[in-house]
C-alpha positions as a printed Julia matrix, in Angstrom:
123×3 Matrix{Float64}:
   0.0    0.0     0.0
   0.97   3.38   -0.84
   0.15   6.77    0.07
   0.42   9.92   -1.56
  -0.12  13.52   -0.04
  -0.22  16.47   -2.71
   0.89  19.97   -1.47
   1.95  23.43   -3.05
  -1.43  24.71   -5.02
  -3.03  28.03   -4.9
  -3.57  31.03   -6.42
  -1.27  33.04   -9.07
  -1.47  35.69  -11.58
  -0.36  34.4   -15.33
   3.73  34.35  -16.04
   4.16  33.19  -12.44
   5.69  29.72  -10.9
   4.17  27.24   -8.29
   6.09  24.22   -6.96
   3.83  21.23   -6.04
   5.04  18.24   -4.12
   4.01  15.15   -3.78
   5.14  12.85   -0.41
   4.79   8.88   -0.76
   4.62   7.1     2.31
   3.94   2.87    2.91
   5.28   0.29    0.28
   7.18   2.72   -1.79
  10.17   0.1    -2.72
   6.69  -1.65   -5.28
   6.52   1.97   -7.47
   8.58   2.99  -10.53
   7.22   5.16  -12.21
   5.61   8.69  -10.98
   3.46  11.22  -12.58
   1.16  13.91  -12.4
  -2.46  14.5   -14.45
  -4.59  17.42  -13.94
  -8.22  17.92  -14.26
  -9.83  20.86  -15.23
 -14.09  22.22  -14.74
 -15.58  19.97  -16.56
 -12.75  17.95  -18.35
 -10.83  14.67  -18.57
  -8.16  14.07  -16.27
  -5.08  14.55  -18.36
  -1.68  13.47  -18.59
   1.21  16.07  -17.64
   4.54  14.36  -16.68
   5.6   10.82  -15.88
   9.14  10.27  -13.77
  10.99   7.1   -13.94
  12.47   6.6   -10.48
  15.17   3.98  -11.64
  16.62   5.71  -14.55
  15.57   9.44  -13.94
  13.75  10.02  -17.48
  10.96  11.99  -18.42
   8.08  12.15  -20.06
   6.0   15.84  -21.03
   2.93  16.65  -22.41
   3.02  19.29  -25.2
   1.14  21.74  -23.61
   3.9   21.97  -20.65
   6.71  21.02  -22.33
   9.61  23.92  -21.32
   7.45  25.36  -18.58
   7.03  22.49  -16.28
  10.06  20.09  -14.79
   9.62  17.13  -12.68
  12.27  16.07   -9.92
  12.16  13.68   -6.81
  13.9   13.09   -3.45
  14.48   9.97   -3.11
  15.77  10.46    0.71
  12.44  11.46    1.28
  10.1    9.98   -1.04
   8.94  12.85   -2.65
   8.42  13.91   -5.93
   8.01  18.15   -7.22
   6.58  19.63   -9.94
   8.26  23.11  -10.71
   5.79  25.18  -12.66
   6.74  28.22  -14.53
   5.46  30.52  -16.93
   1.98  29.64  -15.59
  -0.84  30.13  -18.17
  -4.89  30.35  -17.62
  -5.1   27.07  -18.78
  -3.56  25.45  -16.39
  -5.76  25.98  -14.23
  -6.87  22.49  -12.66
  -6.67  20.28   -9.16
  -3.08  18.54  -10.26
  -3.21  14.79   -8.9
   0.17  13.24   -8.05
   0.5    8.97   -8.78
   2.85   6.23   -8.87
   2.87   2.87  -10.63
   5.13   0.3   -11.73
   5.68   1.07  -15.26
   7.77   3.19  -17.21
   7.07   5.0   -19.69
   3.44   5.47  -18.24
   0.7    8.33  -19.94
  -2.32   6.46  -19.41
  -4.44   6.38  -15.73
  -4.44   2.78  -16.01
  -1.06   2.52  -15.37
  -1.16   3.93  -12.12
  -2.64   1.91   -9.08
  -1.74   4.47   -6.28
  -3.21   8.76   -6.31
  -3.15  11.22   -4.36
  -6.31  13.54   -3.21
  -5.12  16.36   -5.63
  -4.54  19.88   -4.72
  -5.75  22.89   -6.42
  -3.71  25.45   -9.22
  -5.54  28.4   -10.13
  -3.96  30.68  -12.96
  -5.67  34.14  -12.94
  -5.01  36.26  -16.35
């Protein structure tokens, strides 16, 4: 079992930068992969970034590519999300998950979420 705790959302004007983090607690050794998909008002929760833990490579959506960079702490299970550049549209609640594939875009490939915490991009 593993448990993930979102943190870092709130409220910004356009242009500016939010860090998120994302701490994993429980059976973390069973994960390999780590990501984070948004959901906007009345959209599909969508892919953003996927981290693989073992080898350290990436994986962007267009839409953030060159704004948004992924990192982790392995020393204390946590993963970031450095946002910059911030836009209206990325306003969403930003959910943080780990599986045990890697690359992995898809929900399916994630067994473990977090309760999501809110980004809100004024113009």
């Amino acid at each position: 079992q593993v448990q993930l705790v979102e943190s870092g959302g709130g409220l910004v004007q356009a242009g500016g930068s939010l860090r998120l983090s994302c701490a994993a607690s429980g059976r973390t050794s069973s994960t390999y992969a780590m990501g984070w998909f948004r959901q906007a008002p009345g959209k599909e929760r969508e892919f953003v970034v996927a981290l693989d833990k073992w080898g350290g490579a990436t994986t962007y959506a267009d839409s953030v590519k060159g704004r948004f960079t992924i990192s982790g702490d392995d020393a204390r299970n946590t993963v970031y999300l450095q946002m910059n550049s911030l836009e209206p549209d990325d306003t969403a609640v930003y959910y943080c998950a780990a599986g045990t594939t890697f690359p992995a875009v898809t929900r399916e490939k994630y067994y473990y979420w977090g309760q999501g915490t809110q980004v809100t991009v004024s113009s």
